[in-house]
Coordinates of C-alpha atoms in Angstrom, one line a residue:
Chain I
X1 CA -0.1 -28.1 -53.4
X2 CA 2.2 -28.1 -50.2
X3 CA 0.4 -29.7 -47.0
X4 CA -0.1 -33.5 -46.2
X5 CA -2.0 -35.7 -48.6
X6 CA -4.3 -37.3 -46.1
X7 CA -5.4 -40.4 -48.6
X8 CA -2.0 -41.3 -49.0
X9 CA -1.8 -42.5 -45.0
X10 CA -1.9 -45.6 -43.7
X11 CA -5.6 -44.7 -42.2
X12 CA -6.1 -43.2 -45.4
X13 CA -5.8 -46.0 -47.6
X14 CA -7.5 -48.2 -45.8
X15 CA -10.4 -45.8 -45.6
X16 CA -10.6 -45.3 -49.5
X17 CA -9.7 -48.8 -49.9
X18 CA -13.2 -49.9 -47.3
X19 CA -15.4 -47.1 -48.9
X20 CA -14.7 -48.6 -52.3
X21 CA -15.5 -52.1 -51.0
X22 CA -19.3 -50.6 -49.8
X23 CA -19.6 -48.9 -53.0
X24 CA -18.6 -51.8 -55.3
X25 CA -21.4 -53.9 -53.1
X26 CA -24.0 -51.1 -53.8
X27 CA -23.2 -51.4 -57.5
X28 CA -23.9 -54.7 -57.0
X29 CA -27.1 -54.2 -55.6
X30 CA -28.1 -51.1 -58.0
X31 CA -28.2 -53.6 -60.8
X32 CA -24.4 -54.4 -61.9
X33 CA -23.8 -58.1 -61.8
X34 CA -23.1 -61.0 -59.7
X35 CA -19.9 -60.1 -57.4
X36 CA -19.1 -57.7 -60.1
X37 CA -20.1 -54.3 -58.0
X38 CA -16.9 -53.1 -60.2
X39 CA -14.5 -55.2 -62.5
X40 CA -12.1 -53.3 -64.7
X41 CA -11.7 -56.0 -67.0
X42 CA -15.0 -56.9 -67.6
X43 CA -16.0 -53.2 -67.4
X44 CA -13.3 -52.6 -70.8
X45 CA -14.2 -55.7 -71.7
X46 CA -18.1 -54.8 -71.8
X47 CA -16.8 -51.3 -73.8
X48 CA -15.3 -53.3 -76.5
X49 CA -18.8 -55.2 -76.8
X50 CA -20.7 -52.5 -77.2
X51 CA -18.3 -51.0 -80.1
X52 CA -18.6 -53.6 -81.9
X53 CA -14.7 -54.8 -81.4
X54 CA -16.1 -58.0 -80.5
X55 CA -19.3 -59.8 -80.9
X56 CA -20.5 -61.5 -77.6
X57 CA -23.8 -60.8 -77.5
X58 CA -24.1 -61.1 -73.7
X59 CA -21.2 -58.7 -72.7
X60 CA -21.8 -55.0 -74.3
X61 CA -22.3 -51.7 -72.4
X62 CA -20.6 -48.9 -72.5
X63 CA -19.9 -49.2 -68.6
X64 CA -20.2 -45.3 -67.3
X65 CA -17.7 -46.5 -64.2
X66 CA -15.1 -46.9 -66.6
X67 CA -15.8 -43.2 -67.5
X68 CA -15.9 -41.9 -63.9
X69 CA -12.7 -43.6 -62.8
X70 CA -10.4 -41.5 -65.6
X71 CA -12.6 -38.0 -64.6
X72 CA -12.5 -38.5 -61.6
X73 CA -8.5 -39.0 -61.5
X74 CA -8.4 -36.1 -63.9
X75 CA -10.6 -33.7 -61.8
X76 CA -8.2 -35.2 -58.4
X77 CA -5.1 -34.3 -60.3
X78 CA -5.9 -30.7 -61.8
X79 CA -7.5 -30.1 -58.2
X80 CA -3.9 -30.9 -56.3
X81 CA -1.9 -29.9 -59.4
X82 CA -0.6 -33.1 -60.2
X83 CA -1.8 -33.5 -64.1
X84 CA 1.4 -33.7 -65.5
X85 CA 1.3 -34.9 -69.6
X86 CA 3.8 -37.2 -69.8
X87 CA 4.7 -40.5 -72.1
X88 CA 7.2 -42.1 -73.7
X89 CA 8.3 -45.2 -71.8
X90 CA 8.0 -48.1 -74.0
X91 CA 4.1 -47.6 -75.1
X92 CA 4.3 -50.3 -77.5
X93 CA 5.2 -52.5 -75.1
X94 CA 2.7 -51.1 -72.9
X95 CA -0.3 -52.2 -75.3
X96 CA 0.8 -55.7 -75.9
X97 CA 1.0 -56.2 -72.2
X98 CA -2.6 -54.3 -71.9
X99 CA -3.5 -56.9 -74.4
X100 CA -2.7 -60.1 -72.7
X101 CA -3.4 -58.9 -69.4
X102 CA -6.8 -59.0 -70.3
X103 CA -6.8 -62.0 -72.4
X104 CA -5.5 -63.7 -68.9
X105 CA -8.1 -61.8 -67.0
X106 CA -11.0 -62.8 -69.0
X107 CA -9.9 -66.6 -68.4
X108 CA -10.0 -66.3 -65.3
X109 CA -13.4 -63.8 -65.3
X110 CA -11.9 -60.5 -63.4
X111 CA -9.3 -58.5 -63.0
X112 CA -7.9 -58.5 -59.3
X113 CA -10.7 -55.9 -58.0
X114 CA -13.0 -58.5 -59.1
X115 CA -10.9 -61.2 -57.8
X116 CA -11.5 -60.1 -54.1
X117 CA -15.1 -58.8 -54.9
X118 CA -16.0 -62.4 -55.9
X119 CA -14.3 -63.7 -52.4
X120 CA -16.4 -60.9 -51.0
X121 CA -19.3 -62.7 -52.5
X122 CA -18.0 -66.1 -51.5
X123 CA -16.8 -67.4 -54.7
X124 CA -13.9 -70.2 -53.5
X125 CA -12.8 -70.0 -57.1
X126 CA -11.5 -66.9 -56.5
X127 CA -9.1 -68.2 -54.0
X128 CA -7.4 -69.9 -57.1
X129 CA -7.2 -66.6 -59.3
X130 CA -5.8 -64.5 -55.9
X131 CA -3.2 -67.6 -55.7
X132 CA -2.6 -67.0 -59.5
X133 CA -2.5 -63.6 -59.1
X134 CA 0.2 -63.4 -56.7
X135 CA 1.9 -66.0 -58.4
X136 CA 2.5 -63.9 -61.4
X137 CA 3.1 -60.5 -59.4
X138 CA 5.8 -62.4 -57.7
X139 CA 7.5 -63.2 -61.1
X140 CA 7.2 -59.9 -62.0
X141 CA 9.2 -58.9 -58.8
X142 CA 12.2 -61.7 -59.6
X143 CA 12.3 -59.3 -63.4
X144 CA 12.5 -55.7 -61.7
X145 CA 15.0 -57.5 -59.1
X146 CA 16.9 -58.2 -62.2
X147 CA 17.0 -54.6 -63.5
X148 CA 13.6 -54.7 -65.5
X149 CA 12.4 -51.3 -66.8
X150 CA 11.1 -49.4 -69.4
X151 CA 12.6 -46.4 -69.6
X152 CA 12.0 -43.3 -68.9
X153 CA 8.8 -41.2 -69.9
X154 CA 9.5 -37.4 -71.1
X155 CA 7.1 -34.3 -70.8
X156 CA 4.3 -33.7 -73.2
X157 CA 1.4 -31.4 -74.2
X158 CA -1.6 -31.0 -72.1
X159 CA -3.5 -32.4 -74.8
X160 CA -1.6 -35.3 -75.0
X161 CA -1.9 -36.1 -71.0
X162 CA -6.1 -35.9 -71.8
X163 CA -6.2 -38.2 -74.5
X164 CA -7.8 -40.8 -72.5
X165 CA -9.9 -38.7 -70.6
X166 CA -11.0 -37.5 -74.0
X167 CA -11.7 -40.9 -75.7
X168 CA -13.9 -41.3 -72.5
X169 CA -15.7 -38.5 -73.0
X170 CA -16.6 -39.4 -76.7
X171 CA -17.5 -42.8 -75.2
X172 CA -19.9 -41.1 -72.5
X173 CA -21.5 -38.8 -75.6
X174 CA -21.9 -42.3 -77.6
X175 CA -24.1 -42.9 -74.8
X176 CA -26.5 -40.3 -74.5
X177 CA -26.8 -40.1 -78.2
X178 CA -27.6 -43.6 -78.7
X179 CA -29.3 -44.7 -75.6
X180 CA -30.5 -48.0 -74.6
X181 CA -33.7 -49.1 -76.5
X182 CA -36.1 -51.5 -74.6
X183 CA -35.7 -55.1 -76.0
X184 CA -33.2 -53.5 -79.4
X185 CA -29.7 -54.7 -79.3
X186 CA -28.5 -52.0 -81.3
X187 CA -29.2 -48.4 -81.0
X188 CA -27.6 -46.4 -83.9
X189 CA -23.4 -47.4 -83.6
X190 CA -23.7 -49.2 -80.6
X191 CA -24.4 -52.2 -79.0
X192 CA -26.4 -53.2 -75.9
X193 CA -26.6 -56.6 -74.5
X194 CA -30.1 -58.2 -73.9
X195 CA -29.9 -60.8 -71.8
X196 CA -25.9 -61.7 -69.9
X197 CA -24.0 -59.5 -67.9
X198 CA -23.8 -57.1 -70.4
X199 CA -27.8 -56.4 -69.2
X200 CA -27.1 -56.0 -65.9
X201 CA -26.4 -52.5 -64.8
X202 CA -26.8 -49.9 -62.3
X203 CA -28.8 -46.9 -63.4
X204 CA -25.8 -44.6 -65.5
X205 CA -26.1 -41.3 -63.5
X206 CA -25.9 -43.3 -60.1
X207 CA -23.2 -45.2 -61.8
X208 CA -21.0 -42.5 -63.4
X209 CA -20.8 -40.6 -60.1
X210 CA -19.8 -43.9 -58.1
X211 CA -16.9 -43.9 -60.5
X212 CA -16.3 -40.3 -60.3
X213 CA -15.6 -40.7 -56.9
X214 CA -13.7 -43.4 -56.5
X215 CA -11.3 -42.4 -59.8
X216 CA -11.0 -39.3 -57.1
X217 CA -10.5 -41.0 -54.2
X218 CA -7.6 -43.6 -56.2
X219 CA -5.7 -40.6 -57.4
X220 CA -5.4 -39.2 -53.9
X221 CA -4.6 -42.4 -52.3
X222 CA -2.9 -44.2 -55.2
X223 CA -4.6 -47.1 -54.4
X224 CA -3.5 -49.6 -56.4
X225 CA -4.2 -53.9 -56.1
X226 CA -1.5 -54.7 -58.3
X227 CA 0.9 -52.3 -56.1
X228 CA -0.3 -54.3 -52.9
X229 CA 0.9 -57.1 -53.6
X230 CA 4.1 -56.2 -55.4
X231 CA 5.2 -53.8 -52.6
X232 CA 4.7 -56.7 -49.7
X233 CA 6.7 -59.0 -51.9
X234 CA 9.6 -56.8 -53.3
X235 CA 10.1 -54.2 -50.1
X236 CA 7.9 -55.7 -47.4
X237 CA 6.2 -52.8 -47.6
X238 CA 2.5 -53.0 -46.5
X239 CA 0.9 -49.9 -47.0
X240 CA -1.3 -50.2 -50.3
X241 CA -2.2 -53.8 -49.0
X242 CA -3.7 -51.9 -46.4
X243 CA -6.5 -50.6 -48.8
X244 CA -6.9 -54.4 -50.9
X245 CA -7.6 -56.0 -47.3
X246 CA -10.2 -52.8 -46.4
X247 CA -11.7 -53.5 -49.9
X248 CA -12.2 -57.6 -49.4
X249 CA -13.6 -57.0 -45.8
X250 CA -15.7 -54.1 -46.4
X251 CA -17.2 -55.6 -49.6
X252 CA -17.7 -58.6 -47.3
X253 CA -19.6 -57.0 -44.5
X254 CA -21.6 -55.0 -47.4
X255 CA -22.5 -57.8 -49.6
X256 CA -23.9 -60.0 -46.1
X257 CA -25.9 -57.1 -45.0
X258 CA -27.5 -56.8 -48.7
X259 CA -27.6 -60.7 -48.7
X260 CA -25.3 -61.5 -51.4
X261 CA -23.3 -63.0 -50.0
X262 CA -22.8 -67.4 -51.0
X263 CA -20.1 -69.2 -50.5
X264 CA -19.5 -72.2 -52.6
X265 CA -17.4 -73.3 -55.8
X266 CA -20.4 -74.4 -58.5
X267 CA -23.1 -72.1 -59.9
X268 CA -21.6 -68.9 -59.1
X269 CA -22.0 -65.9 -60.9
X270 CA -20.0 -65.1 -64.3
X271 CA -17.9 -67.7 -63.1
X272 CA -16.2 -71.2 -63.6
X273 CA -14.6 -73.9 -61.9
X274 CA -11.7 -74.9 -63.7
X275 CA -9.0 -74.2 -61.0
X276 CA -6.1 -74.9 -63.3
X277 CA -7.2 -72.0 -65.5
X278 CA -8.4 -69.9 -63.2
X279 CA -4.4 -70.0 -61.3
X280 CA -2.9 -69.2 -64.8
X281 CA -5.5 -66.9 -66.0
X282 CA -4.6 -64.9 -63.4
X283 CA -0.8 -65.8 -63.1
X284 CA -0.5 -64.2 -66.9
X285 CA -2.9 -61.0 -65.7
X286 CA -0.7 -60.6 -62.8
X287 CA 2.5 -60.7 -64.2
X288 CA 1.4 -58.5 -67.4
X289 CA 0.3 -56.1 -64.8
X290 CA 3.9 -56.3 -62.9
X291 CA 5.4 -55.4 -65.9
X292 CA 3.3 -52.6 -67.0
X293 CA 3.6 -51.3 -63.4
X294 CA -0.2 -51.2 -62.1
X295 CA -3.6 -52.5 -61.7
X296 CA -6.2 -52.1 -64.7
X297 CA -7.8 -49.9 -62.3
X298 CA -4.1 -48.0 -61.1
X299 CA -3.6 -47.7 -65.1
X300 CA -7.1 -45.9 -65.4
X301 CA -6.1 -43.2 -62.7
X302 CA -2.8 -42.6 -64.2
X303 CA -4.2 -42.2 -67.3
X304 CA -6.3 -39.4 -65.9
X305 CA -3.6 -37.4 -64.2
X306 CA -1.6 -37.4 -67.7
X307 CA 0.0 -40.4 -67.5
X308 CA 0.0 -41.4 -72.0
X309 CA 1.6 -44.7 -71.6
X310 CA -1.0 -45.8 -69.2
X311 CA -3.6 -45.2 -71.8
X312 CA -2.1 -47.0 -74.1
X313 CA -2.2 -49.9 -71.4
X314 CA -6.1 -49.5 -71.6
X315 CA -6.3 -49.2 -75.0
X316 CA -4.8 -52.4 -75.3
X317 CA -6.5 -54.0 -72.5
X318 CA -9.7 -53.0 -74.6
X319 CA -8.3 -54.1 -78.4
X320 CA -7.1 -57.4 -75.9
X321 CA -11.1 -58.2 -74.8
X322 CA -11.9 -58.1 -79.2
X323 CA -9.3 -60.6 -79.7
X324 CA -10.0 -62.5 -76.4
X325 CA -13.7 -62.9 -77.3
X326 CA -12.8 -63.0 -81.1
X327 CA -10.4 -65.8 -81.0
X328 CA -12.7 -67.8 -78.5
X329 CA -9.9 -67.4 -75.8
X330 CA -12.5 -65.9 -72.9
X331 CA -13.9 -67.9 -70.7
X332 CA -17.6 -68.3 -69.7
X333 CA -19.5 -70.2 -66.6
X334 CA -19.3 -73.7 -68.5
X335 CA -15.3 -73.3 -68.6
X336 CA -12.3 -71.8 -70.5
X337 CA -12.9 -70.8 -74.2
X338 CA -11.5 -73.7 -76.8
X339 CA -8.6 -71.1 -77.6
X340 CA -8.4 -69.9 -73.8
X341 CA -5.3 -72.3 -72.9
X342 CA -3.1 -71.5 -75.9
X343 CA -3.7 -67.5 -75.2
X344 CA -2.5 -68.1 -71.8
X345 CA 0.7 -69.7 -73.0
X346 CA 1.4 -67.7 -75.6
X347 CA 0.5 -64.6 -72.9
X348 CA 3.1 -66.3 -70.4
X349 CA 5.8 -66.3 -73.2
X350 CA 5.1 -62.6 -74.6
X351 CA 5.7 -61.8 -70.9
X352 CA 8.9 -63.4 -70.1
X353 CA 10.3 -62.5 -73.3
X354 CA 9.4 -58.7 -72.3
X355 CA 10.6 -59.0 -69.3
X356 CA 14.0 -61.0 -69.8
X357 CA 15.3 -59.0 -72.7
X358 CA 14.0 -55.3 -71.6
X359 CA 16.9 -54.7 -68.8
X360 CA 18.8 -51.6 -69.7
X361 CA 20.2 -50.0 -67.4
X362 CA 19.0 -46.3 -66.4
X363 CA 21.0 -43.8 -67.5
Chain N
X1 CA 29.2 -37.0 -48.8
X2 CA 26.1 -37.3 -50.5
X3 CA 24.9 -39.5 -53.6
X4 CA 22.3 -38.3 -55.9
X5 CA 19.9 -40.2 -57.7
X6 CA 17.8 -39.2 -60.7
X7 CA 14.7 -40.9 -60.7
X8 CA 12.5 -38.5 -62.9
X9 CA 10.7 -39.8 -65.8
X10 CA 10.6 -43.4 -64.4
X11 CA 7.4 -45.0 -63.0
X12 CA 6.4 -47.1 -59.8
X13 CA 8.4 -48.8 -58.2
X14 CA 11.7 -47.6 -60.7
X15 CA 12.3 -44.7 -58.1
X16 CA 12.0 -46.7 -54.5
X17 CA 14.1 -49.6 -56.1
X18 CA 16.8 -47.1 -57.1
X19 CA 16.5 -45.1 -53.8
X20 CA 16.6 -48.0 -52.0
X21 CA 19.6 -49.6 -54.1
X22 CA 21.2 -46.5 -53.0
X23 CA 20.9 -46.4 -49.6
X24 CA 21.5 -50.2 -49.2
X25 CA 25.1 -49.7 -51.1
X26 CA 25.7 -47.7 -47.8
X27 CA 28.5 -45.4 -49.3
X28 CA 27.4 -42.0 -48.5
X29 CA 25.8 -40.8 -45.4
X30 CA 23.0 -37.9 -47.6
X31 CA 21.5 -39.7 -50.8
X32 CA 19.6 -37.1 -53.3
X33 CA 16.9 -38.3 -54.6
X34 CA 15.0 -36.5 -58.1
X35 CA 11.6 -37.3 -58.9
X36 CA 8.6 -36.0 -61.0
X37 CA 5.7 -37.1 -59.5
X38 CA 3.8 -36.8 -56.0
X39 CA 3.3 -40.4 -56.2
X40 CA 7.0 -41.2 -56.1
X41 CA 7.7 -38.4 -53.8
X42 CA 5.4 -40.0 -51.1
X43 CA 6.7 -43.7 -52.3
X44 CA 10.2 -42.8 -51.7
X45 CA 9.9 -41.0 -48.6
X46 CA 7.7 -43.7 -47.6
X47 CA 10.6 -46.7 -48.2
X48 CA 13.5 -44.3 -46.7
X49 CA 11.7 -44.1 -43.7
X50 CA 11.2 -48.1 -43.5
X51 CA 14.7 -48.8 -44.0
X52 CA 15.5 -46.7 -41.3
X53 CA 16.6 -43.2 -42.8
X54 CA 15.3 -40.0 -42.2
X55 CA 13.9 -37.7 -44.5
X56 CA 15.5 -34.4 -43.8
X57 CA 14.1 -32.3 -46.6
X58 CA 12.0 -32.5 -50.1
X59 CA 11.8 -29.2 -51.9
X60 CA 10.3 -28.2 -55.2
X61 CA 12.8 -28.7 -57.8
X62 CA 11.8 -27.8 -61.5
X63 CA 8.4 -29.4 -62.0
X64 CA 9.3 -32.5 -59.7
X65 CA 11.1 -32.9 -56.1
X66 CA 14.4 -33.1 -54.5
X67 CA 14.0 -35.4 -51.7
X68 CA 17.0 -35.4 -49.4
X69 CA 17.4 -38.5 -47.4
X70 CA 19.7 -39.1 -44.3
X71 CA 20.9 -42.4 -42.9
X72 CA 20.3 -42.5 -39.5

């Protein structure tokens, strides 16, 4: 489609970038928990739960934002004619850094939308996972300065580009055939948390079309928080930290006018205080992000416009909260999990392994 | 004289790195640069622009862009 793409302005991202902020807030207050309006980790995380990949009885929902966000990319993209199947750049690569992105996320508790939603809420604790955060991106940065890549992607069937956006669909009909039963942790194959975070969740009409638009709004704007923070440090280039800042303040202005807003370290929700962990929780999301070149939210939208490699990013980002919460590597509010520390290093290496010895040039 | 670069197939921020590689080797005055997205179109356009070039034409090109960039 010829003609300027509005969302992709300056004023545009930061308008896409504030509106998300309110509506992450409203989630909040809508039933979704603590300073977790919207949290793509924890979101996948919850998925995984309520398949059955892991077990932790407090985190499973099939999370019907998840399922908006790739729709509503998909709907942006065939709208503007910019589905375009594609795949092929390293996807094996692509799921093992899925994997311990979130194993890094879920030590720290969020991915970086929740990060700044928890500052948002007044959770100091973030501060430590946004210093992590940009801690790792900036490693990232020093590989693709170095000639990091991997590879090039290559044209692909239609079918191939809706994979993801198919696997969500089958998750949203898991849904309505097996509804939530009052007080049953199980109805038919899935799972449904009782008490936790995984209990606490906006009604899934109100929530699926929350997602909806914002997976539009993303794709126009390529929004991404991952992005923000690479482009300042590796171009000096501002424009998607536009929409992260918009996000933080409008999320901040929402959550005091709803009252949910408390600032302190302790007794904060789905959190911990472990500030060591929290920095290298997110210092190994961060940089697995770098590598795999977006947010878990950015990885969602690309997904829906076609992108295959992206989807196998969030496939491994959801096989990656089963072993995180399998292996006892997640974290919960009393601290890191007694596996938490050695996934972190063992993330860390994975990640500068990838991203010392995958340098070939582009031809 | 003009450079071309083929950035198709490669995924943020692969194309601005190599546009930007490009113009900052400072050998030819028009750089060419190929993509296959929107995405990188507007990225690249985007960085030429901040490093003080002008973008004096994208056209459709297959099922991607040619982006023709001019140092100022």
């Amino acid at each position: 489609m010829k003609g300027k793409n509005i969302f992709a302005t300056r004023w545009g991202i930061i308008g896409v970038g504030a509106f998300i902020g309110i509506l992450a807030a409203l989630l909040q207050k809508l039933g979704n928990p603590g300073n977790m309006g919207i949290c793509v980790a924890c979101f996948e995380r919850d998925i995984a739960g309520a398949l059955g990949l892991h077990r932790a009885a407090v985190v499973q929902y099939i999370r019907p934002e998840i399922i908006g966000f790739v729709f509503g990319s998909l709907v942006a993209a065939l709208w503007f004619k910019e589905f375009r199947p594609r795949l092929g750049s390293a996807p094996i690569v692509r799921f093992v850094l899925g994997v311990f992105a979130m194993i890094g996320a879920l030590v720290f508790l969020g991915c970086p939308w929740r990060a700044v939603l928890r500052l948002a809420g007044g959770d100091g604790n973030a501060i430590l996972g946004l210093l992590g955060l940009i801690f790792g991106i900036w490693i990232g940065t020093l590989f693709l300065k170095n000639g990091y890549n991997l590879g090039r992607t290559h044209k692909t069937y239609a079918s191939a580009g809706l994979m993801l956006a198919l696997i969500m669909a089958g998750f949203l009909l898991l849904l309505l055939i097996f509804p939530q039963k009052e007080g049953e942790a199980q109805s038919g194959v899935l799972f449904y948390s009782l008490k936790g975070p995984g209990a606490m969740h906006a009604p899934l009409l109100l929530a699926l079309i929350v997602g909806l638009i914002i997976g539009f709004l993303a794709q126009r704007s390529r929004f991404c928080t991952m992005g923000a923070i690479r482009d300042t440090v590796l171009f000096g280039q501002t424009h998607l930290l536009g929409g992260f800042i918009a996000l933080v303040v409008f999320a901040f202005l929402t959550n005091l006018i709803f009252g949910q807003f408390n600032a302190g370290f302790a007794n904060q929700p789905v959190a911990h205080t472990m500030h060591i962990w929290n920095f290298f929780g997110m210092t190994l999301a961060g940089l697995a992000f770098a590598l795999a070149g977006g947010c878990p939210g950015r990885q969602l939208f690309l997904s829906g416009e076609g992108d295959g490699d992206s989807a196998v990013f969030v496939l491994g980002m959801i096989v990656g909260a089963g072993f995180s919460h399998n292996f006892g590597m997640a974290s919960s509010p009393k601290g890191v999990g007694p596996y938490g520390i050695a996934g972190v290093v063992v993330g860390l290496l994975v990640c500068l392994f990838i991203g010392l010895t995958m340098r070939k040039k582009i031809t | 004289m003009s450079a071309t670069v083929d950035a198709r197939g490669l995924s943020c921020p692969q194309p601005v790195i190599l546009a930007i590689n490009e113009i900052k080797k400072g050998t030819d005055n028009e750089i060419i640069v190929l993509v296959d997205t929107d995405t990188s179109k507007e990225n690249v356009s985007r960085a030429a622009e901040s490093q003080g070039c002008q973008v004096t034409d994208i056209s459709s090109d297959g099922e991607g862009y040619r982006i023709t960039i001019s140092k100022g």
